[in-house]
PDB file of C-alpha atoms in Angstrom:
ATOM      1  CA  MET A 292     106.407  92.108  65.599  1.00 89.00           C
ATOM      2  CA  LYS A 293     108.370  93.155  68.940  1.00 88.00           C
ATOM      3  CA  HIS A 294     110.976  90.558  68.515  1.00 94.00           C
ATOM      4  CA  PHE A 295     112.180  88.552  65.388  1.00 97.00           C
ATOM      5  CA  PHE A 296     115.081  87.313  63.685  1.00 98.00           C
ATOM      6  CA  THR A 297     115.680  86.815  60.050  1.00 98.00           C
ATOM      7  CA  ILE A 298     116.439  83.697  57.953  1.00 98.00           C
ATOM      8  CA  ILE A 299     118.303  84.400  54.801  1.00 98.00           C
ATOM      9  CA  GLY A 300     117.476  81.396  52.896  1.00 98.00           C
ATOM     10  CA  GLY A 301     116.693  79.565  49.344  1.00 97.00           C
ATOM     11  CA  MET A 302     119.919  78.160  49.091  1.00 95.00           C
ATOM     12  CA  GLY A 303     118.485  75.488  48.281  1.00 90.00           C
ATOM     13  CA  THR A 304     114.816  76.025  48.909  1.00 95.00           C
ATOM     14  CA  ILE A 305     114.154  72.389  50.299  1.00 91.00           C
ATOM     15  CA  ALA A 306     117.010  72.839  52.572  1.00 92.00           C
ATOM     16  CA  THR A 307     115.475  76.101  53.856  1.00 95.00           C
ATOM     17  CA  GLU A 308     112.418  74.193  54.488  1.00 95.00           C
ATOM     18  CA  SER A 309     113.860  71.829  56.559  1.00 93.00           C
ATOM     19  CA  TYR A 310     115.411  74.397  58.683  1.00 96.00           C
ATOM     20  CA  VAL A 311     112.124  76.100  58.901  1.00 97.00           C
ATOM     21  CA  ARG A 312     110.106  72.667  59.929  1.00 96.00           C
ATOM     22  CA  LEU A 313     113.028  72.231  62.630  1.00 96.00           C
ATOM     23  CA  ILE A 314     112.527  75.253  64.523  1.00 97.00           C
ATOM     24  CA  ASN A 315     108.495  75.200  64.207  1.00 97.00           C
ATOM     25  CA  HIS A 316     108.382  71.521  65.709  1.00 96.00           C
ATOM     26  CA  ARG A 317     111.222  71.803  68.169  1.00 97.00           C
ATOM     27  CA  VAL A 318     109.856  74.884  69.745  1.00 97.00           C
ATOM     28  CA  LYS A 319     107.675  73.596  72.924  1.00 95.00           C
ATOM     29  CA  ILE A 320     103.980  75.012  72.049  1.00 95.00           C
ATOM     30  CA  THR A 321     100.558  74.970  73.751  1.00 96.00           C
ATOM     31  CA  LYS A 322      99.185  77.733  71.623  1.00 97.00           C
ATOM     32  CA  ASP A 323      99.908  79.635  68.379  1.00 96.00           C
ATOM     33  CA  GLN A 324     101.488  82.416  70.143  1.00 96.00           C
ATOM     34  CA  ASP A 325     104.375  80.192  71.503  1.00 96.00           C
ATOM     35  CA  TYR A 326     105.850  79.826  67.995  1.00 97.00           C
ATOM     36  CA  LEU A 327     108.845  81.997  67.296  1.00 98.00           C
ATOM     37  CA  ASN A 328     108.907  85.472  65.169  1.00 98.00           C
ATOM     38  CA  TYR A 329     110.688  85.298  62.418  1.00 98.00           C
ATOM     39  CA  ILE A 330     110.988  86.632  58.485  1.00 98.00           C
ATOM     40  CA  LEU A 331     112.163  84.314  55.853  1.00 98.00           C
ATOM     41  CA  VAL A 332     113.883  85.216  52.997  1.00 98.00           C
ATOM     42  CA  ASN A 333     113.858  82.639  50.382  1.00 98.00           C
ATOM     43  CA  ASP A 334     116.048  83.950  47.730  1.00 98.00           C
ATOM     44  CA  ALA A 335     115.698  81.353  45.275  1.00 97.00           C
ATOM     45  CA  GLU A 336     117.492  83.241  42.478  1.00 97.00           C
ATOM     46  CA  ILE A 337     120.754  83.464  44.573  1.00 97.00           C
ATOM     47  CA  PRO A 338     123.455  82.277  42.104  1.00 97.00           C
ATOM     48  CA  ASP A 339     124.964  78.743  42.604  1.00 94.00           C
ATOM     49  CA  ARG A 340     127.821  79.257  45.257  1.00 94.00           C
ATOM     50  CA  THR A 341     130.013  76.332  44.525  1.00 92.00           C
ATOM     51  CA  ALA A 342     130.133  77.470  40.816  1.00 94.00           C
ATOM     52  CA  TYR A 343     131.501  80.987  41.473  1.00 96.00           C
ATOM     53  CA  ILE A 344     134.022  79.525  44.249  1.00 94.00           C
ATOM     54  CA  LYS A 345     135.629  77.796  41.967  1.00 92.00           C
ATOM     55  CA  ASP A 346     135.373  79.821  39.012  1.00 95.00           C
ATOM     56  CA  HIS A 347     135.013  83.853  39.509  1.00 96.00           C
ATOM     57  CA  SER A 348     134.223  84.294  35.859  1.00 97.00           C
ATOM     58  CA  GLN A 349     130.778  82.795  37.255  1.00 97.00           C
ATOM     59  CA  GLU A 350     128.208  85.079  38.478  1.00 97.00           C
ATOM     60  CA  ASN A 351     129.130  86.443  42.002  1.00 98.00           C
ATOM     61  CA  PHE A 352     126.361  85.348  44.651  1.00 98.00           C
ATOM     62  CA  PHE A 353     127.710  87.999  46.994  1.00 98.00           C
ATOM     63  CA  TYR A 354     125.656  90.874  45.594  1.00 98.00           C
ATOM     64  CA  ALA A 355     122.306  88.942  45.817  1.00 98.00           C
ATOM     65  CA  LEU A 356     122.929  88.218  49.455  1.00 98.00           C
ATOM     66  CA  LYS A 357     124.189  91.715  50.141  1.00 98.00           C
ATOM     67  CA  ASP A 358     120.848  93.258  48.801  1.00 98.00           C
ATOM     68  CA  ASP A 359     118.945  90.871  51.317  1.00 98.00           C
ATOM     69  CA  VAL A 360     120.831  91.614  54.310  1.00 98.00           C
ATOM     70  CA  GLU A 361     120.777  95.427  53.991  1.00 98.00           C
ATOM     71  CA  LYS A 362     116.949  95.377  53.236  1.00 98.00           C
ATOM     72  CA  GLN A 363     116.128  93.046  56.268  1.00 98.00           C
ATOM     73  CA  ALA A 364     118.744  95.220  58.332  1.00 98.00           C
ATOM     74  CA  LEU A 365     116.119  98.121  57.720  1.00 98.00           C
ATOM     75  CA  LEU A 366     113.622  96.073  59.570  1.00 97.00           C
ATOM     76  CA  LYS A 367     115.933  95.873  62.945  1.00 97.00           C
ATOM     77  CA  PRO A 368     115.482  91.973  63.408  1.00 97.00           C
ATOM     78  CA  ASP A 369     117.248  90.755  66.815  1.00 97.00           C
ATOM     79  CA  PHE A 370     119.703  88.693  64.732  1.00 97.00           C
ATOM     80  CA  PHE A 371     120.592  86.855  61.159  1.00 97.00           C
ATOM     81  CA  VAL A 372     120.720  83.106  60.589  1.00 98.00           C
ATOM     82  CA  MET A 373     121.879  81.906  57.167  1.00 98.00           C
ATOM     83  CA  PRO A 374     121.170  78.269  56.638  1.00 97.00           C
ATOM     84  CA  CYS A 375     123.808  77.647  53.976  1.00 95.00           C
ATOM     85  CA  ASN A 376     127.136  76.375  54.496  1.00 93.00           C
ATOM     86  CA  THR A 377     128.871  77.032  51.511  1.00 92.00           C
ATOM     87  CA  ALA A 378     127.257  80.869  51.250  1.00 95.00           C
ATOM     88  CA  HIS A 379     129.510  81.449  54.614  1.00 95.00           C
ATOM     89  CA  TYR A 380     132.525  81.834  52.101  1.00 95.00           C
ATOM     90  CA  PHE A 381     131.151  85.861  52.591  1.00 97.00           C
ATOM     91  CA  TYR A 382     130.209  85.536  55.959  1.00 96.00           C
ATOM     92  CA  ARG A 383     132.500  88.285  57.460  1.00 96.00           C
ATOM     93  CA  ASP A 384     131.552  90.604  54.588  1.00 98.00           C
ATOM     94  CA  LEU A 385     127.950  90.003  55.170  1.00 98.00           C
ATOM     95  CA  ALA A 386     127.956  90.429  58.730  1.00 97.00           C
ATOM     96  CA  ALA A 387     130.260  93.949  58.118  1.00 97.00           C
ATOM     97  CA  LEU A 388     127.113  95.053  56.439  1.00 98.00           C
ATOM     98  CA  THR A 389     124.777  95.676  59.531  1.00 97.00           C
ATOM     99  CA  ASP A 390     125.307  96.066  63.637  1.00 95.00           C
ATOM    100  CA  VAL A 391     122.574  93.398  63.651  1.00 95.00           C
ATOM    101  CA  PRO A 392     124.396  90.261  65.255  1.00 94.00           C
ATOM    102  CA  PHE A 393     124.888  87.298  62.297  1.00 96.00           C
ATOM    103  CA  LEU A 394     125.473  83.813  63.406  1.00 97.00           C
ATOM    104  CA  ASN A 395     128.052  81.669  61.995  1.00 96.00           C
ATOM    105  CA  MET A 396     126.675  78.079  61.867  1.00 96.00           C
ATOM    106  CA  MET A 397     130.066  76.841  61.037  1.00 96.00           C
ATOM    107  CA  GLU A 398     131.869  77.954  63.871  1.00 96.00           C
ATOM    108  CA  ILE A 399     128.671  77.013  65.825  1.00 97.00           C
ATOM    109  CA  ALA A 400     129.025  73.560  64.301  1.00 97.00           C
ATOM    110  CA  VAL A 401     132.640  73.100  64.705  1.00 97.00           C
ATOM    111  CA  HIS A 402     132.486  74.334  68.643  1.00 96.00           C
ATOM    112  CA  THR A 403     129.485  71.786  69.181  1.00 97.00           C
ATOM    113  CA  PHE A 404     131.893  69.093  67.936  1.00 97.00           C
ATOM    114  CA  LEU A 405     134.440  69.774  70.297  1.00 96.00           C
ATOM    115  CA  GLU A 406     131.902  70.050  73.233  1.00 96.00           C
ATOM    116  CA  LYS A 407     130.355  66.900  72.438  1.00 97.00           C
ATOM    117  CA  PHE A 408     133.345  65.037  71.154  1.00 97.00           C
ATOM    118  CA  PRO A 409     136.553  66.351  73.114  1.00 96.00           C
ATOM    119  CA  ASN A 410     138.601  63.413  72.675  1.00 97.00           C
ATOM    120  CA  GLU A 411     138.268  62.925  68.734  1.00 97.00           C
ATOM    121  CA  GLU A 412     141.408  64.107  67.053  1.00 96.00           C
ATOM    122  CA  LYS A 413     139.807  64.400  63.685  1.00 97.00           C
ATOM    123  CA  ILE A 414     136.267  64.686  62.027  1.00 98.00           C
ATOM    124  CA  GLY A 415     135.210  63.368  58.909  1.00 98.00           C
ATOM    125  CA  LEU A 416     134.016  66.335  56.147  1.00 98.00           C
ATOM    126  CA  ILE A 417     131.519  65.660  53.606  1.00 97.00           C
ATOM    127  CA  ALA A 418     130.258  68.948  51.945  1.00 94.00           C
ATOM    128  CA  THR A 419     129.899  70.734  48.254  1.00 92.00           C
ATOM    129  CA  GLU A 420     132.676  70.823  46.263  1.00 92.00           C
ATOM    130  CA  GLY A 421     132.860  74.441  46.759  1.00 89.00           C
ATOM    131  CA  SER A 422     133.198  74.425  50.550  1.00 88.00           C
ATOM    132  CA  ILE A 423     136.047  71.670  50.202  1.00 93.00           C
ATOM    133  CA  TYR A 424     137.605  73.814  47.395  1.00 91.00           C
ATOM    134  CA  ASP A 425     137.554  76.919  49.604  1.00 89.00           C
ATOM    135  CA  ARG A 426     138.659  75.173  52.763  1.00 92.00           C
ATOM    136  CA  LEU A 427     135.709  76.646  54.573  1.00 88.00           C
ATOM    137  CA  TYR A 428     135.252  73.925  57.189  1.00 93.00           C
ATOM    138  CA  GLU A 429     138.763  72.923  57.049  1.00 95.00           C
ATOM    139  CA  LYS A 430     140.056  76.448  58.536  1.00 93.00           C
ATOM    140  CA  GLN A 431     137.739  76.206  61.131  1.00 93.00           C
ATOM    141  CA  ILE A 432     138.487  72.733  62.224  1.00 96.00           C
ATOM    142  CA  GLU A 433     142.045  73.306  62.284  1.00 95.00           C
ATOM    143  CA  LYS A 434     141.468  76.631  63.890  1.00 94.00           C
ATOM    144  CA  VAL A 435     140.458  74.305  67.037  1.00 94.00           C
ATOM    145  CA  GLY A 436     143.218  72.054  66.975  1.00 96.00           C
ATOM    146  CA  ARG A 437     141.612  69.126  64.789  1.00 97.00           C
ATOM    147  CA  LYS A 438     142.037  67.309  61.832  1.00 97.00           C
ATOM    148  CA  VAL A 439     140.153  66.749  58.870  1.00 97.00           C
ATOM    149  CA  GLU A 440     139.525  63.939  56.882  1.00 97.00           C
ATOM    150  CA  PHE A 441     137.896  64.230  53.002  1.00 97.00           C
ATOM    151  CA  GLY A 442     138.100  60.506  52.515  1.00 96.00           C
ATOM    152  CA  GLY A 443     139.282  59.369  49.268  1.00 96.00           C
ATOM    153  CA  SER A 444     138.674  60.192  45.829  1.00 95.00           C
ATOM    154  CA  GLU A 445     135.361  58.412  45.397  1.00 97.00           C
ATOM    155  CA  ILE A 446     133.966  60.355  47.958  1.00 97.00           C
ATOM    156  CA  GLN A 447     133.108  63.645  46.588  1.00 96.00           C
ATOM    157  CA  PRO A 448     131.581  62.527  43.612  1.00 97.00           C
ATOM    158  CA  MET A 449     129.182  60.266  45.528  1.00 97.00           C
ATOM    159  CA  VAL A 450     128.465  63.403  47.792  1.00 97.00           C
ATOM    160  CA  THR A 451     127.739  65.651  44.873  1.00 96.00           C
ATOM    161  CA  ASP A 452     125.314  63.097  43.174  1.00 96.00           C
ATOM    162  CA  LEU A 453     123.214  62.957  46.626  1.00 96.00           C
ATOM    163  CA  ILE A 454     123.317  66.979  46.731  1.00 95.00           C
ATOM    164  CA  TYR A 455     122.723  68.184  43.121  1.00 93.00           C
ATOM    165  CA  HIS A 456     121.358  65.158  41.255  1.00 92.00           C
ATOM    166  CA  ASN A 457     119.209  64.064  43.880  1.00 92.00           C
ATOM    167  CA  ILE A 458     118.352  66.755  46.375  1.00 93.00           C
ATOM    168  CA  LYS A 459     118.536  70.143  44.292  1.00 90.00           C
ATOM    169  CA  GLU A 460     117.358  68.280  40.993  1.00 91.00           C
ATOM    170  CA  LYS A 461     114.898  65.845  41.876  1.00 91.00           C
ATOM    171  CA  GLY A 462     113.930  67.370  45.249  1.00 89.00           C
ATOM    172  CA  VAL A 463     114.642  63.568  46.783  1.00 92.00           C
ATOM    173  CA  VAL A 464     117.102  62.189  49.040  1.00 95.00           C
ATOM    174  CA  ASN A 465     118.474  58.846  48.216  1.00 97.00           C
ATOM    175  CA  LYS A 466     118.614  57.262  51.455  1.00 97.00           C
ATOM    176  CA  GLU A 467     120.992  54.153  49.998  1.00 98.00           C
ATOM    177  CA  LEU A 468     123.698  56.483  48.835  1.00 98.00           C
ATOM    178  CA  TYR A 469     123.556  58.837  51.856  1.00 98.00           C
ATOM    179  CA  HIS A 470     123.914  55.789  54.287  1.00 98.00           C
ATOM    180  CA  GLN A 471     126.812  54.444  51.938  1.00 98.00           C
ATOM    181  CA  ILE A 472     128.715  57.672  52.084  1.00 98.00           C
ATOM    182  CA  LEU A 473     128.641  57.730  56.094  1.00 98.00           C
ATOM    183  CA  GLN A 474     129.504  53.948  56.025  1.00 98.00           C
ATOM    184  CA  LYS A 475     132.446  54.394  53.975  1.00 98.00           C
ATOM    185  CA  MET A 476     133.583  57.343  55.618  1.00 98.00           C
ATOM    186  CA  HIS A 477     133.592  55.483  59.016  1.00 98.00           C
ATOM    187  CA  ASP A 478     134.530  52.036  57.809  1.00 98.00           C
ATOM    188  CA  GLU A 479     137.336  53.011  55.347  1.00 98.00           C
ATOM    189  CA  TYR A 480     138.927  56.169  56.491  1.00 98.00           C
ATOM    190  CA  GLY A 481     138.219  55.761  60.176  1.00 97.00           C
ATOM    191  CA  CYS A 482     135.845  58.585  61.140  1.00 98.00           C
ATOM    192  CA  ASN A 483     134.048  58.231  64.151  1.00 98.00           C
ATOM    193  CA  VAL A 484     132.341  61.759  63.703  1.00 98.00           C
ATOM    194  CA  ILE A 485     131.228  63.073  60.417  1.00 98.00           C
ATOM    195  CA  LEU A 486     130.470  66.973  60.021  1.00 98.00           C
ATOM    196  CA  LEU A 487     127.314  67.300  57.348  1.00 97.00           C
ATOM    197  CA  GLY A 488     128.999  70.479  55.658  1.00 95.00           C
ATOM    198  CA  CYS A 489     125.984  71.218  53.386  1.00 94.00           C
ATOM    199  CA  THR A 490     122.432  71.778  54.326  1.00 93.00           C
ATOM    200  CA  GLU A 491     121.167  69.234  51.500  1.00 94.00           C
ATOM    201  CA  LEU A 492     123.228  66.911  53.781  1.00 96.00           C
ATOM    202  CA  SER A 493     121.416  68.092  56.627  1.00 94.00           C
ATOM    203  CA  LEU A 494     118.109  67.393  54.823  1.00 94.00           C
ATOM    204  CA  ALA A 495     119.457  63.649  54.190  1.00 96.00           C
ATOM    205  CA  GLN A 496     119.774  63.244  57.880  1.00 96.00           C
ATOM    206  CA  GLU A 497     116.261  64.483  58.464  1.00 94.00           C
ATOM    207  CA  LYS A 498     114.916  62.328  56.213  1.00 95.00           C
ATOM    208  CA  ALA A 499     117.300  59.242  56.636  1.00 97.00           C
ATOM    209  CA  PRO A 500     118.331  59.207  60.670  1.00 97.00           C
ATOM    210  CA  ASP A 501     118.258  55.530  60.498  1.00 97.00           C
ATOM    211  CA  HIS A 502     121.871  54.877  60.910  1.00 98.00           C
ATOM    212  CA  PRO A 503     124.501  54.091  63.517  1.00 98.00           C
ATOM    213  CA  TYR A 504     126.993  56.981  62.881  1.00 98.00           C
ATOM    214  CA  ASN A 505     127.816  59.884  64.606  1.00 98.00           C
ATOM    215  CA  VAL A 506     127.086  63.055  62.844  1.00 98.00           C
ATOM    216  CA  ILE A 507     127.484  66.859  63.389  1.00 98.00           C
ATOM    217  CA  ASP A 508     124.468  68.393  61.546  1.00 97.00           C
ATOM    218  CA  PRO A 509     125.312  72.358  61.134  1.00 97.00           C
ATOM    219  CA  GLN A 510     121.698  72.919  60.520  1.00 96.00           C
ATOM    220  CA  SER A 511     119.918  71.227  63.376  1.00 97.00           C
ATOM    221  CA  ILE A 512     122.633  72.518  65.610  1.00 97.00           C
ATOM    222  CA  LEU A 513     121.608  76.285  64.371  1.00 98.00           C
ATOM    223  CA  ALA A 514     117.769  75.157  64.583  1.00 97.00           C
ATOM    224  CA  ASP A 515     118.555  74.655  68.332  1.00 98.00           C
ATOM    225  CA  VAL A 516     120.684  77.549  69.034  1.00 98.00           C
ATOM    226  CA  THR A 517     117.916  79.690  67.147  1.00 98.00           C
ATOM    227  CA  ILE A 518     115.146  78.409  69.599  1.00 98.00           C
ATOM    228  CA  GLU A 519     117.244  79.024  72.372  1.00 97.00           C
ATOM    229  CA  LEU A 520     118.337  82.781  71.858  1.00 97.00           C
ATOM    230  CA  ALA A 521     114.826  83.444  70.468  1.00 97.00           C
ATOM    231  CA  LEU A 522     113.197  82.781  73.677  1.00 97.00           C
ATOM    232  CA  LYS A 523     115.410  84.171  75.495  1.00 97.00           C
ATOM    233  CA  ILE A 524     115.221  87.746  73.978  1.00 97.00           C
ATOM    234  CA  ARG A 525     111.433  87.295  74.296  1.00 96.00           C
ATOM    235  CA  ASN A 526     111.805  86.749  77.849  1.00 95.00           C
ATOM    236  CA  GLY A 527     113.363  89.997  78.081  1.00 95.00           C
ATOM    237  CA  MET A 528     117.526  89.020  77.718  1.00 95.00           C
ATOM    238  CA  ASP A 529     119.342  91.719  75.635  1.00 92.00           C
ATOM    239  CA  PRO A 530     120.125  90.293  72.241  1.00 89.00           C
ATOM    240  CA  LYS A 531     123.476  91.209  71.898  1.00 88.00           C
ATOM    241  CA  GLU A 532     124.054  89.417  75.427  1.00 93.00           C
ATOM    242  CA  ALA A 533     122.219  86.407  74.296  1.00 94.00           C
ATOM    243  CA  ILE A 534     123.926  85.963  71.236  1.00 92.00           C
ATOM    244  CA  ALA A 535     127.569  86.879  72.545  1.00 92.00           C
ATOM    245  CA  LYS A 536     128.250  83.067  73.612  1.00 91.00           C
ATOM    246  CA  TYR A 537     127.834  82.243  69.890  1.00 93.00           C
ATOM    247  CA  LEU A 538     129.976  84.985  68.367  1.00 86.00           C
ATOM    248  CA  TYR A 539     133.593  83.501  68.622  1.00 80.00           C
ATOM    249  CA  ASP A 540     135.896  85.695  67.343  1.00 66.00           C
TER     250      ASP A 540
END
């Protein structure tokens, strides 16, 4: 392949499948050759991200990601994407392993929130316990001058149940539970916009979009950015020039 990007996936596999499905179905095609060129690394054995973030005696997931990135870098992709929010705990360490541009889906999502809802002073955040615990999205949101609303103590158990007990363990989306979480964040905690800080939540949004609430869906946004960049590069733009607008630091 002349131009391709690498997807560091498998966290979890069904959520990665959702991301791939989005880019495949959103790109405009008239023939097979119009689809994007990419390599999918579906590393399903990467240790649980939240487990390590909350307890460093658990297996460190960095080394599996490091191995994936270093091996893929030898193939010289145009850029890396990693459709897992919690894995961005090690984003800077992973990006430092290679000269290949590495998109940060968290930064891209937060800046999309600013662009789409410039008058909103706060955003609701639902995510894995690991992301909440290490303030991954909270830091990004505060960095751009906005506040974060997590909801009450009942919210996180509901979110964890949806992510782990439904999607990760059973491979199904509990539509009613997902909509109930969004409703509570909106009605009880005043969140006009809610950020889906886990790709399993993005999968829930893909499967159950029939609700009235405003969401920022990082995986969906990343899919659109991926298509934009891949097509620009295919049409002759230098990869680093194409990607520069999405590298915020």
